[in-house]
Structures are given as structure tokens and as C-alpha cells.
mmCIF file of C-alpha atoms and ligand atoms in Angstrom:
data_model
loop_
_atom_site.group_PDB
_atom_site.id
_atom_site.type_symbol
_atom_site.label_atom_id
_atom_site.label_comp_id
_atom_site.label_asym_id
_atom_site.label_seq_id
_atom_site.Cartn_x
_atom_site.Cartn_y
_atom_site.Cartn_z
ATOM 1 C CA MET A 8 88.848 -0.572 -4.262
ATOM 2 C CA ALA A 9 85.799 1.490 -4.375
ATOM 3 C CA VAL A 10 86.912 3.633 -7.432
ATOM 4 C CA PHE A 11 87.481 2.018 -10.529
ATOM 5 C CA SER A 12 87.624 2.612 -14.241
ATOM 6 C CA GLU A 13 86.449 -0.208 -16.256
ATOM 7 C CA VAL A 14 83.096 0.007 -17.628
ATOM 8 C CA GLN A 15 82.509 -4.294 -17.366
ATOM 9 C CA LYS A 16 83.321 -4.015 -13.466
ATOM 10 C CA ALA A 17 80.385 -1.535 -13.078
ATOM 11 C CA VAL A 18 78.017 -3.445 -15.312
ATOM 12 C CA GLU A 19 78.880 -6.675 -13.676
ATOM 13 C CA LEU A 20 77.849 -4.905 -9.966
ATOM 14 C CA LEU A 21 74.516 -3.511 -11.487
ATOM 15 C CA LEU A 22 73.513 -6.876 -12.802
ATOM 16 C CA GLN A 23 74.462 -8.475 -9.246
ATOM 17 C CA GLY A 24 71.916 -5.890 -7.675
ATOM 18 C CA GLU A 25 74.726 -3.441 -6.402
ATOM 19 C CA LEU A 26 74.501 0.246 -6.320
ATOM 20 C CA VAL A 27 77.314 1.783 -8.499
ATOM 21 C CA ALA A 28 78.089 5.170 -8.536
ATOM 22 C CA LEU A 29 78.423 6.505 -12.228
ATOM 23 C CA PRO A 30 79.835 9.690 -14.151
ATOM 24 C CA THR A 31 77.541 12.002 -16.004
ATOM 25 C CA GLU A 32 78.045 15.523 -17.665
ATOM 26 C CA THR A 33 76.117 17.231 -14.716
ATOM 27 C CA VAL A 34 76.878 15.503 -11.285
ATOM 28 C CA TYR A 35 77.792 12.262 -10.346
ATOM 29 C CA GLY A 36 74.434 9.810 -9.839
ATOM 30 C CA LEU A 37 74.259 7.083 -7.284
ATOM 31 C CA GLY A 38 72.947 3.852 -10.141
ATOM 32 C CA GLY A 39 70.851 1.095 -9.590
ATOM 33 C CA ASN A 40 68.809 -1.178 -11.367
ATOM 34 C CA ALA A 41 65.461 1.141 -11.857
ATOM 35 C CA LEU A 42 63.099 -1.832 -12.226
ATOM 36 C CA ASP A 43 64.185 -3.719 -8.859
ATOM 37 C CA ALA A 44 62.257 -2.147 -5.949
ATOM 38 C CA GLY A 45 64.594 -3.941 -3.305
ATOM 39 C CA VAL A 46 67.764 -2.165 -5.130
ATOM 40 C CA VAL A 47 65.738 0.853 -5.279
ATOM 41 C CA ALA A 48 65.126 0.834 -1.619
ATOM 42 C CA LYS A 49 68.946 0.976 -1.226
ATOM 43 C CA ILE A 50 69.231 3.745 -3.136
ATOM 44 C CA PHE A 51 66.859 5.464 -0.499
ATOM 45 C CA GLU A 52 68.566 4.137 2.123
ATOM 46 C CA ALA A 53 72.371 4.798 0.978
ATOM 47 C CA LYS A 54 71.468 8.708 0.620
ATOM 48 C CA ASN A 55 69.690 8.806 3.683
ATOM 49 C CA ARG A 56 66.759 10.207 1.217
ATOM 50 C CA PRO A 57 63.308 10.806 1.985
ATOM 51 C CA SER A 58 61.142 8.274 0.029
ATOM 52 C CA PHE A 59 58.883 10.855 -1.084
ATOM 53 C CA ASP A 60 61.416 12.536 -3.106
ATOM 54 C CA PRO A 61 61.055 10.297 -6.302
ATOM 55 C CA LEU A 62 64.398 9.873 -8.633
ATOM 56 C CA ILE A 63 65.594 9.767 -12.087
ATOM 57 C CA VAL A 64 65.607 7.329 -14.610
ATOM 58 C CA HIS A 65 68.347 7.206 -17.004
ATOM 59 C CA VAL A 66 68.446 5.589 -20.373
ATOM 60 C CA ALA A 67 70.394 5.163 -23.336
ATOM 61 C CA SER A 68 68.128 5.888 -25.962
ATOM 62 C CA VAL A 69 64.538 7.909 -26.768
ATOM 63 C CA ASP A 70 63.421 3.685 -27.459
ATOM 64 C CA GLN A 71 64.919 2.634 -24.160
ATOM 65 C CA ALA A 72 62.761 5.870 -22.660
ATOM 66 C CA GLY A 73 59.487 4.179 -24.055
ATOM 67 C CA GLU A 74 60.046 1.087 -22.757
ATOM 68 C CA ILE A 75 59.232 2.809 -19.080
ATOM 69 C CA ALA A 76 57.284 5.890 -20.139
ATOM 70 C CA GLU A 77 54.479 7.568 -22.800
ATOM 71 C CA ILE A 78 56.700 9.855 -24.879
ATOM 72 C CA THR A 79 54.523 12.784 -26.117
ATOM 73 C CA GLU A 80 55.167 14.881 -29.246
ATOM 74 C CA GLU A 81 56.421 17.370 -27.479
ATOM 75 C CA ALA A 82 59.086 15.360 -25.556
ATOM 76 C CA ARG A 83 60.090 13.736 -28.300
ATOM 77 C CA LEU A 84 60.935 17.279 -29.759
ATOM 78 C CA LEU A 85 63.029 17.698 -26.792
ATOM 79 C CA PHE A 86 64.923 14.589 -26.374
ATOM 80 C CA GLU A 87 66.025 14.427 -29.885
ATOM 81 C CA ARG A 88 66.979 18.600 -29.802
ATOM 82 C CA PHE A 89 68.520 18.124 -26.248
ATOM 83 C CA SER A 90 70.091 14.265 -25.787
ATOM 84 C CA PRO A 91 72.295 13.055 -24.607
ATOM 85 C CA GLY A 92 72.387 15.863 -22.454
ATOM 86 C CA PRO A 93 71.483 17.713 -19.157
ATOM 87 C CA LEU A 94 67.901 17.323 -19.878
ATOM 88 C CA THR A 95 65.553 15.484 -17.730
ATOM 89 C CA LEU A 96 61.652 14.835 -18.550
ATOM 90 C CA VAL A 97 58.740 13.809 -16.630
ATOM 91 C CA LEU A 98 56.379 11.752 -18.597
ATOM 92 C CA LYS A 99 53.333 9.509 -17.367
ATOM 93 C CA LYS A 100 54.819 6.215 -16.145
ATOM 94 C CA LYS A 101 54.665 2.666 -17.616
ATOM 95 C CA ASP A 102 53.385 0.246 -15.152
ATOM 96 C CA VAL A 103 56.809 -1.837 -15.160
ATOM 97 C CA VAL A 104 58.382 1.262 -12.929
ATOM 98 C CA PRO A 105 58.139 0.363 -9.483
ATOM 99 C CA ASP A 106 56.111 2.751 -7.332
ATOM 100 C CA LEU A 107 59.087 3.490 -5.170
ATOM 101 C CA VAL A 108 60.845 4.823 -8.027
ATOM 102 C CA THR A 109 58.360 7.623 -8.592
ATOM 103 C CA SER A 110 57.217 7.972 -4.875
ATOM 104 C CA GLY A 111 53.460 6.862 -6.091
ATOM 105 C CA HIS A 112 53.123 9.475 -8.759
ATOM 106 C CA SER A 113 51.792 8.539 -12.484
ATOM 107 C CA THR A 114 54.593 10.353 -13.856
ATOM 108 C CA VAL A 115 58.618 9.252 -13.952
ATOM 109 C CA ALA A 116 61.857 11.415 -14.705
ATOM 110 C CA VAL A 117 63.741 9.870 -17.670
ATOM 111 C CA ARG A 118 66.982 11.260 -18.936
ATOM 112 C CA ILE A 119 69.653 10.143 -21.309
ATOM 113 C CA PRO A 120 73.145 11.168 -19.776
ATOM 114 C CA ASN A 121 75.710 12.452 -22.091
ATOM 115 C CA HIS A 122 78.760 10.560 -20.760
ATOM 116 C CA ALA A 123 80.007 7.701 -22.740
ATOM 117 C CA LYS A 124 81.145 5.613 -19.712
ATOM 118 C CA THR A 125 77.599 5.915 -18.382
ATOM 119 C CA ILE A 126 75.670 5.151 -21.770
ATOM 120 C CA GLU A 127 78.041 2.149 -22.323
ATOM 121 C CA VAL A 128 77.223 1.072 -19.001
ATOM 122 C CA ILE A 129 73.382 1.111 -19.644
ATOM 123 C CA ARG A 130 73.787 -0.680 -22.920
ATOM 124 C CA LYS A 131 76.043 -3.358 -21.818
ATOM 125 C CA SER A 132 73.782 -3.986 -18.730
ATOM 126 C CA GLY A 133 70.415 -3.502 -20.888
ATOM 127 C CA LEU A 134 69.481 -1.756 -17.706
ATOM 128 C CA CYS A 135 67.342 1.162 -16.901
ATOM 129 C CA ILE A 136 68.958 2.969 -14.232
ATOM 130 C CA ALA A 137 67.608 4.874 -11.178
ATOM 131 C CA ALA A 138 70.286 7.482 -10.117
ATOM 132 C CA PRO A 139 69.558 10.537 -7.778
ATOM 133 C CA SER A 140 72.694 12.653 -7.373
ATOM 134 C CA ALA A 141 75.575 10.567 -5.510
ATOM 135 C CA ASN A 142 75.729 12.754 -2.142
ATOM 136 C CA PRO A 143 73.894 12.296 1.111
ATOM 137 C CA PHE A 144 70.269 14.003 1.390
ATOM 138 C CA GLY A 145 70.938 17.777 1.787
ATOM 139 C CA TYR A 146 74.339 17.959 0.893
ATOM 140 C CA THR A 147 76.525 19.178 -2.026
ATOM 141 C CA SER A 148 76.234 17.224 -5.228
ATOM 142 C CA PRO A 149 79.295 15.322 -6.349
ATOM 143 C CA THR A 150 80.762 16.646 -9.535
ATOM 144 C CA THR A 151 84.231 14.043 -8.846
ATOM 145 C CA ALA A 152 84.737 10.371 -8.122
ATOM 146 C CA GLN A 153 86.355 11.515 -4.954
ATOM 147 C CA HIS A 154 83.637 13.245 -4.057
ATOM 148 C CA VAL A 155 81.607 10.375 -3.667
ATOM 149 C CA GLU A 156 83.963 8.263 -2.194
ATOM 150 C CA GLU A 157 84.219 10.625 1.168
ATOM 151 C CA GLN A 158 80.844 10.276 1.439
ATOM 152 C CA LEU A 159 79.242 7.319 0.214
ATOM 153 C CA GLY A 160 82.191 4.573 -0.391
ATOM 154 C CA ALA A 161 82.114 3.053 2.389
ATOM 155 C CA LYS A 162 78.148 2.349 1.795
ATOM 156 C CA ILE A 163 78.209 1.270 -1.911
ATOM 157 C CA GLY A 164 78.903 -1.284 -4.245
ATOM 158 C CA GLY A 165 81.476 0.967 -5.868
ATOM 159 C CA ILE A 166 82.194 4.219 -7.959
ATOM 160 C CA LEU A 167 83.202 4.235 -11.746
ATOM 161 C CA ASP A 168 85.242 6.903 -12.528
ATOM 162 C CA GLY A 169 84.657 9.418 -15.884
ATOM 163 C CA GLY A 170 86.525 12.385 -14.536
ATOM 164 C CA PRO A 171 85.353 15.447 -13.448
ATOM 165 C CA ALA A 172 81.869 16.587 -14.444
ATOM 166 C CA THR A 173 81.755 18.983 -17.238
ATOM 167 C CA ILE A 174 78.803 20.892 -16.486
ATOM 168 C CA GLY A 175 78.562 20.467 -12.519
ATOM 169 C CA LEU A 176 75.116 21.469 -12.396
ATOM 170 C CA GLU A 177 72.017 18.798 -11.868
ATOM 171 C CA SER A 178 70.297 18.337 -15.244
ATOM 172 C CA THR A 179 67.221 20.994 -15.921
ATOM 173 C CA ILE A 180 63.586 19.083 -14.963
ATOM 174 C CA VAL A 181 61.110 19.842 -17.742
ATOM 175 C CA ASP A 182 57.419 18.413 -17.010
ATOM 176 C CA ALA A 183 56.475 17.010 -20.350
ATOM 177 C CA SER A 184 53.454 14.625 -19.133
ATOM 178 C CA GLY A 185 50.303 16.826 -19.537
ATOM 179 C CA ALA A 186 49.079 19.679 -21.430
ATOM 180 C CA GLY A 187 51.386 22.528 -20.604
ATOM 181 C CA LEU A 188 55.135 21.765 -20.508
ATOM 182 C CA LYS A 189 56.694 23.812 -17.199
ATOM 183 C CA VAL A 190 60.136 23.849 -15.719
ATOM 184 C CA LEU A 191 60.552 21.735 -12.434
ATOM 185 C CA ARG A 192 64.035 22.546 -12.043
ATOM 186 C CA LEU A 193 66.082 24.930 -13.500
ATOM 187 C CA GLY A 194 69.569 23.115 -14.396
ATOM 188 C CA GLY A 195 72.678 22.702 -16.880
ATOM 189 C CA LEU A 196 70.221 23.085 -19.683
ATOM 190 C CA PRO A 197 69.632 26.935 -20.163
ATOM 191 C CA TYR A 198 65.725 27.536 -19.692
ATOM 192 C CA GLU A 199 66.276 30.130 -22.771
ATOM 193 C CA GLU A 200 67.026 27.185 -25.234
ATOM 194 C CA ILE A 201 64.308 24.984 -24.134
ATOM 195 C CA CYS A 202 62.093 28.104 -25.073
ATOM 196 C CA LYS A 203 63.486 28.537 -28.329
ATOM 197 C CA ALA A 204 63.655 25.046 -29.403
ATOM 198 C CA LEU A 205 59.463 24.896 -28.234
ATOM 199 C CA GLY A 206 58.957 28.207 -30.039
ATOM 200 C CA LYS A 207 57.046 29.483 -26.593
ATOM 201 C CA GLU A 208 57.804 30.382 -23.362
ATOM 202 C CA ILE A 209 56.833 28.142 -20.860
ATOM 203 C CA PRO A 210 56.282 28.450 -17.169
ATOM 204 C CA VAL A 211 58.943 27.904 -14.494
ATOM 205 C CA GLN A 212 57.421 26.193 -11.287
ATOM 206 C CA THR A 213 60.375 25.244 -9.394
ATOM 207 C CA SER A 214 59.379 24.641 -5.250
ATOM 208 C CA SER A 215 60.408 27.519 -3.008
ATOM 209 C CA SER A 216 61.732 24.978 -0.148
ATOM 210 C CA LYS A 217 63.985 27.833 0.805
ATOM 211 C CA PRO A 218 62.312 31.116 1.947
ATOM 212 C CA ASN A 219 64.345 34.086 1.718
ATOM 213 C CA ALA A 220 64.621 34.724 5.568
ATOM 214 C CA PRO A 221 67.574 35.039 7.938
ATOM 215 C CA GLY A 222 69.051 32.506 9.472
ATOM 216 C CA MET A 223 71.478 29.820 9.216
ATOM 217 C CA LEU A 224 69.225 27.503 7.324
ATOM 218 C CA SER A 225 71.044 24.410 5.397
ATOM 219 C CA SER A 226 68.142 23.066 3.613
ATOM 220 C CA HIS A 227 70.150 21.572 0.259
ATOM 221 C CA TYR A 228 73.248 21.638 -1.064
ATOM 222 C CA ASN A 229 74.792 22.567 2.084
ATOM 223 C CA PRO A 230 78.802 21.744 1.831
ATOM 224 C CA GLY A 231 78.581 22.298 5.955
ATOM 225 C CA VAL A 232 79.679 25.847 6.340
ATOM 226 C CA PRO A 233 77.235 28.779 6.408
ATOM 227 C CA ILE A 234 77.020 30.379 2.953
ATOM 228 C CA LYS A 235 76.160 33.556 2.833
ATOM 229 C CA LEU A 236 74.966 35.087 -0.577
ATOM 230 C CA PHE A 237 75.447 38.764 -1.673
ATOM 231 C CA GLU A 238 73.179 41.022 -4.150
ATOM 232 C CA ASP A 239 76.490 41.500 -6.216
ATOM 233 C CA ALA A 240 79.887 41.817 -6.184
ATOM 234 C CA ASP A 241 80.076 45.364 -5.037
ATOM 235 C CA ALA A 242 77.817 44.347 -1.885
ATOM 236 C CA LEU A 243 80.332 41.396 -1.010
ATOM 237 C CA TRP A 244 83.415 43.801 -1.892
ATOM 238 C CA GLY A 245 82.082 46.461 0.708
ATOM 239 C CA ALA A 246 81.412 43.466 3.117
ATOM 240 C CA TYR A 247 84.134 41.776 3.249
ATOM 241 C CA LEU A 248 86.512 44.782 4.064
ATOM 242 C CA GLU A 249 84.649 45.208 7.176
ATOM 243 C CA THR A 250 84.660 41.838 8.288
ATOM 244 C CA LYS A 251 86.079 40.197 11.145
ATOM 245 C CA ALA A 252 85.268 36.713 10.175
ATOM 246 C CA THR A 253 87.378 34.219 8.724
ATOM 247 C CA VAL A 254 85.479 34.239 5.436
ATOM 248 C CA GLY A 255 86.248 32.177 2.170
ATOM 249 C CA VAL A 256 85.253 34.111 -1.026
ATOM 250 C CA LEU A 257 83.818 32.247 -4.475
ATOM 251 C CA TYR A 258 83.922 34.718 -7.228
ATOM 252 C CA MET A 259 84.695 35.343 -10.492
ATOM 253 C CA GLY A 260 86.615 38.147 -12.719
ATOM 254 C CA GLU A 261 90.172 39.471 -12.208
ATOM 255 C CA SER A 262 92.226 37.665 -9.372
ATOM 256 C CA ARG A 263 92.316 39.105 -5.646
ATOM 257 C CA SER A 264 94.673 36.930 -4.571
ATOM 258 C CA LEU A 265 93.041 36.251 -0.951
ATOM 259 C CA GLU A 266 93.935 33.695 1.723
ATOM 260 C CA PHE A 267 90.741 31.572 1.345
ATOM 261 C CA GLU A 268 89.176 31.815 -1.825
ATOM 262 C CA ARG A 269 88.259 30.265 -5.239
ATOM 263 C CA ASN A 270 88.312 32.296 -8.260
ATOM 264 C CA LEU A 271 85.740 30.397 -10.403
ATOM 265 C CA SER A 272 86.449 32.225 -13.902
ATOM 266 C CA GLU A 273 88.844 35.036 -14.655
ATOM 267 C CA GLY A 274 86.837 35.163 -17.931
ATOM 268 C CA GLU A 275 83.381 35.673 -16.108
ATOM 269 C CA ASP A 276 82.233 32.414 -18.257
ATOM 270 C CA LEU A 277 79.303 31.081 -16.611
ATOM 271 C CA ARG A 278 79.899 27.480 -17.767
ATOM 272 C CA GLU A 279 83.409 27.459 -15.782
ATOM 273 C CA VAL A 280 81.398 29.098 -12.946
ATOM 274 C CA ALA A 281 79.004 26.296 -12.992
ATOM 275 C CA ALA A 282 81.859 23.554 -13.469
ATOM 276 C CA GLY A 283 83.395 24.678 -10.620
ATOM 277 C CA LEU A 284 80.927 25.618 -8.102
ATOM 278 C CA PHE A 285 79.672 22.391 -6.067
ATOM 279 C CA ALA A 286 83.753 21.484 -5.878
ATOM 280 C CA GLY A 287 84.650 25.294 -4.599
ATOM 281 C CA LEU A 288 82.282 25.153 -2.080
ATOM 282 C CA ARG A 289 83.430 21.540 -0.877
ATOM 283 C CA GLU A 290 87.149 22.555 -0.805
ATOM 284 C CA LEU A 291 86.208 26.161 0.915
ATOM 285 C CA ALA A 292 84.053 24.190 3.460
ATOM 286 C CA LYS A 293 87.201 21.880 4.466
ATOM 287 C CA GLU A 294 89.615 24.946 4.944
ATOM 288 C CA ALA A 295 89.624 27.034 8.133
ATOM 289 C CA VAL A 296 86.994 29.496 7.135
ATOM 290 C CA GLU A 297 83.883 30.168 9.587
ATOM 291 C CA GLU A 298 81.757 31.428 6.427
ATOM 292 C CA ILE A 299 81.807 31.078 2.658
ATOM 293 C CA TRP A 300 80.430 34.337 0.824
ATOM 294 C CA THR A 301 79.559 34.369 -2.805
ATOM 295 C CA TYR A 302 76.928 36.401 -4.642
ATOM 296 C CA LYS A 303 74.308 36.168 -7.537
ATOM 297 C CA MET A 304 75.186 35.736 -10.720
ATOM 298 C CA PRO A 305 73.633 37.744 -13.823
ATOM 299 C CA GLU A 306 70.260 35.739 -13.864
ATOM 300 C CA VAL A 307 69.890 34.767 -17.622
ATOM 301 C CA GLY A 308 71.180 31.016 -19.188
ATOM 302 C CA LEU A 309 73.574 29.012 -16.641
ATOM 303 C CA GLY A 310 73.212 31.902 -14.382
ATOM 304 C CA ARG A 311 69.479 31.183 -13.452
ATOM 305 C CA ALA A 312 70.468 27.628 -12.233
ATOM 306 C CA ILE A 313 73.655 28.951 -10.392
ATOM 307 C CA ASN A 314 71.605 31.319 -8.499
ATOM 308 C CA ASP A 315 68.691 28.527 -8.112
ATOM 309 C CA ARG A 316 71.541 26.346 -6.118
ATOM 310 C CA LEU A 317 73.226 29.378 -4.541
ATOM 311 C CA LYS A 318 70.088 30.679 -2.857
ATOM 312 C CA ARG A 319 68.805 27.011 -1.685
ATOM 313 C CA ALA A 320 72.708 26.551 0.553
ATOM 314 C CA ALA A 321 72.446 30.046 1.212
ATOM 315 C CA ILE A 322 71.170 32.782 3.822
ATOM 316 C CA SER A 323 70.933 35.980 1.777
ATOM 317 C CA VAL A 324 72.237 39.674 3.012
HETATM 318 O O1 LIG B 414 71.773 15.682 -13.419
HETATM 319 C C1 LIG B 414 70.717 14.962 -13.034
HETATM 320 O O2 LIG B 414 69.501 15.320 -13.161
HETATM 321 C C2 LIG B 414 71.727 14.255 -11.605
HETATM 322 C C3 LIG B 414 72.662 13.315 -12.710
HETATM 323 C C4 LIG B 414 72.579 11.963 -11.370
HETATM 324 O O3 LIG B 414 71.390 12.612 -13.818
HETATM 325 N N1 LIG B 414 70.592 13.527 -10.958
HETATM 326 C C5 LIG B 414 69.556 14.440 -10.145
HETATM 327 O O4 LIG B 414 68.757 13.203 -9.360
HETATM 328 O O5 LIG B 414 69.754 15.001 -9.658
HETATM 329 P P1 LIG B 414 68.090 13.972 -7.717
HETATM 330 O O6 LIG B 414 67.424 12.865 -7.272
HETATM 331 O O7 LIG B 414 69.050 14.558 -6.965
HETATM 332 O O8 LIG B 414 67.142 14.867 -8.385
HETATM 333 C C6 LIG B 414 65.882 14.539 -8.670
HETATM 334 C C7 LIG B 414 64.850 15.677 -9.063
HETATM 335 C C8 LIG B 414 64.426 15.502 -7.783
HETATM 336 O O9 LIG B 414 63.995 17.013 -7.036
HETATM 337 C C9 LIG B 414 63.033 15.051 -8.064
HETATM 338 O O10 LIG B 414 62.150 15.644 -7.062
HETATM 339 C C10 LIG B 414 62.880 15.116 -9.240
HETATM 340 O O11 LIG B 414 63.807 15.070 -9.748
HETATM 341 N N2 LIG B 414 61.691 14.155 -9.860
HETATM 342 C C11 LIG B 414 61.894 13.107 -9.695
HETATM 343 N N3 LIG B 414 61.006 12.043 -10.115
HETATM 344 C C12 LIG B 414 59.727 13.039 -10.306
HETATM 345 C C13 LIG B 414 58.380 13.235 -10.555
HETATM 346 N N4 LIG B 414 57.954 11.933 -11.324
HETATM 347 N N5 LIG B 414 58.085 14.608 -10.887
HETATM 348 C C14 LIG B 414 58.389 15.578 -10.694
HETATM 349 N N6 LIG B 414 59.513 15.559 -9.983
HETATM 350 C C15 LIG B 414 60.169 14.429 -10.057
HETATM 351 MG MG1 LIG B 415 70.114 15.678 -5.959
#
């Protein structure tokens, strides 16, 4: 059985050099021993991931992070304030970290996940665990053990079921390796909270691999059906009245009772929207829809990261 719930089984498989999908509060990760280059190579292979895209290493404590990376003062402050939690810090790496993990960079991304089972796996195994999101490259990230099983079940040692991810968006990545801190990926820890903790605004330098151009690009986070991203709810509902296509809609607010829909939060709570977003995309993509439609969220707090993911998955209209 690929899916199991015993921590000890995950520990044994990992110590044998197998890959195990592990639950975290953000999304499920595809874990393996980060300090064994052979195991790390298997992670890239299972995901079909290009080797120029480096991995995040998961540890159980700041002390353990110190075994693989140089912890600066600001990094320590952020770890102490937000970890365990949805924050990844990019730090100067130590020699023990194989080049394959970091794609040859002199920095390594480190995170302390906030999930009791996975922390126990790390502690009991004594390993640092490299874990990208447990999806094939380019596809929507998994927020349940079943999502992982459907796509990678046959290719990996097992899946530790820790229930649905509570946050539902990947971690926020902050580069803390040099003098000026910067955000490299918006994610489950709101940008504003990081600035507040630091007492200053820091730049956001996320890559724009997905230009705002028309065309059915499916560059990242794509569930397999074209996604149209509207500027706001009014624009979407206006177009919905006129379309002849079979459309599945992801929305929030008062229920519309459509044939194909997911209402991610009746109370318009962005935390609920984030937690249900990836599962909603996957589920709608399995229904008989030609397109999935949704709209941009307010550009504050988790809305920033939700919009980032939607823009990468969709075409704007
Ligand atoms: O929430 C998360 O972060 C999840 C869970 C499983 O922890 N993991 C995750 O991993 O999202 P992945 O591999 O899907 O995304 C890792 C990102 C990539 O965009 C990669 O480019 C960036 O982290 N990254 C890793 N190492 C880096 C480095 N040394 N410098 C800059 N970016 C780095
Ligand atoms: Mg990913």
C-alpha cells in the first residue's frame, strides 16, 4: 500500500534511501535524504524536474539548519519568529550539501515545516530531507495524500498521510544569504508579516516566467484544463452570462449553485481560499469542463501569493 500513516515506516524507507512523500502545512513534499546525491537524483527523476531548479531542505530545528547552512543574524530572527511555519530561507550552504540539491549554487534553501508527523520523521531519522512539492514538474502542487498517489504513487517508496494541508500554498522564500534580504517567492507566510518582523520593507523579486500574454500557456501549476483569470468577480460573472463554453468556476462569497463550481469561501476568507485552491483546480479539471474560470483576489496578505499562483497557471483576460 503506497499510502500509510505510520511515522516509523517513513523513517525506515528514508533510511533505506527511498523517496517518501511527506505532509506539511503548505503542500505535500517528495522527500529524500538531502545529503545523499544518489537519492537527490531520484527526486529529480521522479518529478521529471530539470536539474537547474534547486530543492528545499527540510530540518527540525535552527540547530539542524546550522549543520547545512550559515545562519545570519537576520535569518535567525526570521526562523525564531516564524518557524516551524511556511517560511523558507535561502542561506550560504556548507560543504556537506551536494551540488545537485542546490543546482550548483553556493546557497541552499532551508525550511522547518509545521507538521508534527514530518518533524517526527526528521527527528527520528536524523536526516535533513530534500523535498520539492510532490507533483510532476509543471503541475498543480498536492495538498492531500491522494493527490500524490494519483500522480506519483507508482514511482516512489510511499506516502505518509498527514491529512489535508492546512495552508495550501507553498512556503514564502526569502533570500537571507547576503546583505539585503529579498523575497524570491510569495507564499503561505504573508509578505506584510515578514516586513513587520524586520521593521522594514524588503524587495520582492519573483521571477516572471509567465508573461501576461494571451495564449493557452501551461507553464506552471496547471491542472490540465485552460484557466482564465479575470481582473475581478464582476468581469467574470459578466462574461459567464454570455459564454457558450462549459465552464467550471472557482469563486468566493455568496453561493451561486452552478453546475460546475467550487465556492472556496462563502465568508470571503483568504485563508480558506488558499487552503482549497489547488484541490479546487484539480477537482474541477476532472469534471466535464472545457475551461476553468476564476478571478484575482485582493492584492494583500495571502491574496498576493494566491494571485501569483493563479497568474502562473492561467491566461489573463
Ligand atoms: O512549501 C514549500 O516550500 C514546499 C514544501 C514541500 O516544503 N516545497 C516546495 O518546493 O514548494 P519546490 O521544489 O516546489 O519549490 C522550491 C523553490 C523553487 O522555486 C526553487 O527555485 C527555489 O525553491 N530554491 C531552492 N533553492 C534555492 C536557492 N538556493 N536559491 C534560490 N531559490 C531556491
Ligand atoms: Mg513546486
